[in-house]
Amino acid sequence: MADVITTLLAKMTLDEKIGQLNLVIAGDAVTGATVSEGVEQKIASGAVGGMFGVYGATPVRALQNVALEKTRLKIPLIFGLDVIHGHRTIFPIPLGLSCSWDMAMIENIARLSGDEAAAEGLHWVFSPMVDITRDPRWGRCAEAAGEDAYLGSRISAAMVRGYQQNGENSVLACVKHFALYGAAEAGRDYHTADMSRLAMFEQYFPPYKAAVDAGVASVMTSFNDVEGIPATGNKWLLDDVLRKQWGFKGFTVSDYTSVNEMIDHGMGDLQTVSALALKAGLDMDMVGEGFLTTLKKSLDEGKVSENDITTACGRILRAKQQLGLFDNPFKNLRDESPAEIILSPKHRATARDAAARSCVLLKNDGDILPLRRDAKIALIGPLADDKRNMQGTWSIAGNWEECVSILQGMKNAAPAAEITTALGANVTDDPLIAAKVNIFGEKVILDPRTPDELIAEAVSTAELAEVIVAVVGEAQEMSGEAASRADIGLPGNQSALIAALAATGKPLVMVFLSGRPLVIVNESKQAGAILAMWFGGTEAGNGVADVLFGDYNPAGKLSMSFPYAVGQIPVYYNHKKTGRPYAGEFPGVVDVPSKFRSRYLDIPNEPLYPFGFGLSYTKFEYSDVTLSETAARGNASITAAVTVMNTGNYDGEETVQLYITDPVASISRPVRELKDFQKIALKRGESQTVTFTITTDHLKFYNNDLHHDWEAGTFIIQIGPHSAQLRSASITWEK
Ligand code: BGC
């Protein structure tokens, strides 16, 4: 017997089927030059399958009713939105969340975000964004989970599970941007990405595949081209890899007008690129209406088949069925946004905890942190008393007025502290940059005083205090989409502010907000303590205050390396070996062997702060690595263990990281790769043995024929607190 969708498809006209492939925008989530027009009329004529940008009972109900009352078959619309790190309660940006290495928390945050979205009538979130990012110039690294395929894959799967829970409030997830968007050349947004298939399968594809394996309902294509063909029209990507190799069963959607943008990529006119996309396996066309306006003609001319259209339509209808929209088109929609869900105390508490857990302590000389609760603190900097920039990019439904500033958070945590403030510097001194970052509302309000006047005031404020906390960094729209930066130091005059504050000789804590790793080499010498807090979301101020006063002992670890200089980019821990590796030189000795080596004349090869790095207020000591065997055969499974001891003065959490090196293989392999991690909590004085199970799955890689397998040989098993501080043991593994 035919299923419901097959029966429905049999009743549909060609126009009705093409209408289902059309995704329109209404509201304020516009990210391109084109905006949908005549939306209501189009819905009424059956020319719309879904929409995004609209949420809340009144508009969702009204528009859904148009589809139900005016169209012949009464097929409900699917409502989507960019719910990227929370809907109304905003959690830390994804880059920040990834630094928690806390999968249970990340999954829970996706669930809570889905609950809020569902309560406002949304069915579909354009998340997780899982593009691997090795280039901090690219502003969208704020939305992603960093440079590593394994960590990225774990996070990808956790988020899909969180959104698509089987409960009442399930929303469909949409993994994006398939594929390679994070590899945009020179970090310039929308730029081409060019790499070997080996790099795709080894480094860039795994997080998308992890989402597919976790059952993600939809996949968004990326703007860039892949091997010369834009992803949105790339059959190899959308059909061969995604559907045939990975078994993806859901539907695909273009990015914002990415079908039309293939014209600018040089692939032909709108009819040609629309047919190319459909044939490649694209099901839904976001905003551009190439499908709506040209597919019929292409069918008449034999450029697409009716079956191509029916297949795409069937996939979209099945997603609606999966959501239960045919049974209840108003599923989960509440008449009023429910206070027990939207910005509820539970959600805010989770956001506060997440803001603290996302912080990465990069330096803490002389244990300046945590601060005493009765300290005399000079709180300086353009982001110290600010609510407008706490949420971070892509917080469409978030309201900055709900945010807790850092000043407020510190007052809440330490009412007895004497806190004086000064601006110190504008976030930027360039009115053009300020205008660009104010495009979604005023984030940067420039103080008319000169940089010198602002610094002079800050220095005199600092001189009266015991300790300085400088809150500096980027305004929130300095990262995100179309927010690439070529110079990724502290913007404006903020570096000079840090230098001036350091020159006072007072203990200096630098807290910085950013949507990317920054180049902070000078500041890393000047400040005694440095805390990366990314953009912490609605509860940013309370979360960071918990860290500053020691109510939460920071445990975040970097998911992206901090470059020493822009000229080092891309810099990432799991790079390949060269034939002329550089092992360092003796200071002052310039000899020939060290000359012909892979290195810079002017800076080290290593990043300023490596992947996986992050300090705690306490100290963890690692034992040597012990292996259950030093020789194994076939499908054996062995264990590797270390004992970690908390030898410092605080209880704390540590993420114990397992890396493996395959020194000799049929292709050259990375110097090391993250394979597993465990986050543990240890009271002061306590120790714990952490055991990892290793199987041949951990040894597998794609060889030159793109065959995924392991090769016999010796492997170096490494465990430690970060990618550049590891203890190791070797094992030989025979077939
Ligand atoms: C972005 C996507 C987003 C879409 C819809 C695009 O510009 O690249 O990440 O989901 O807009 O808002």
Coordinates of C-alpha atoms and ligand atoms in Angstrom, one line a residue, residues 29 31 52 82 126 140 143 176-177 181 190 220 223 255-256 286 394 481, ligand 1:
A29 CA 16.9 37.5 9.1
T31 CA 21.7 38.1 4.8
F52 CA 12.1 31.6 7.7
D82 CA 18.9 30.6 12.4
F126 CA 19.6 26.2 10.6
R140 CA 32.4 32.8 10.8
E143 CA 29.8 30.0 14.6
K176 CA 25.8 23.4 7.4
H177 CA 27.5 24.5 5.2
Y181 CA 32.9 26.7 3.6
Y190 CA 32.4 33.5 0.4
M220 CA 22.4 23.2 3.8
F223 CA 28.3 29.3 -1.0
D255 CA 22.1 28.8 1.3
Y256 CA 20.6 32.2 0.9
M286 CA 16.4 29.5 -0.3
W394 CA 23.7 35.3 15.0
E481 CA 29.0 36.4 8.4
Ligands
BGC1 C1 24.0 32.0 6.0 C2 23.4 30.8 6.6 C3 22.1 31.1 7.1 C4 21.2 31.7 6.0 C5 19.8 32.0 6.4 C6 23.1 32.7 5.0 O1 23.6 33.9 4.7 O2 25.2 31.6 5.3 O3 24.3 30.2 7.6 O4 21.5 29.9 7.6 O5 21.8 32.9 5.6 O6 19.8 33.0 7.4

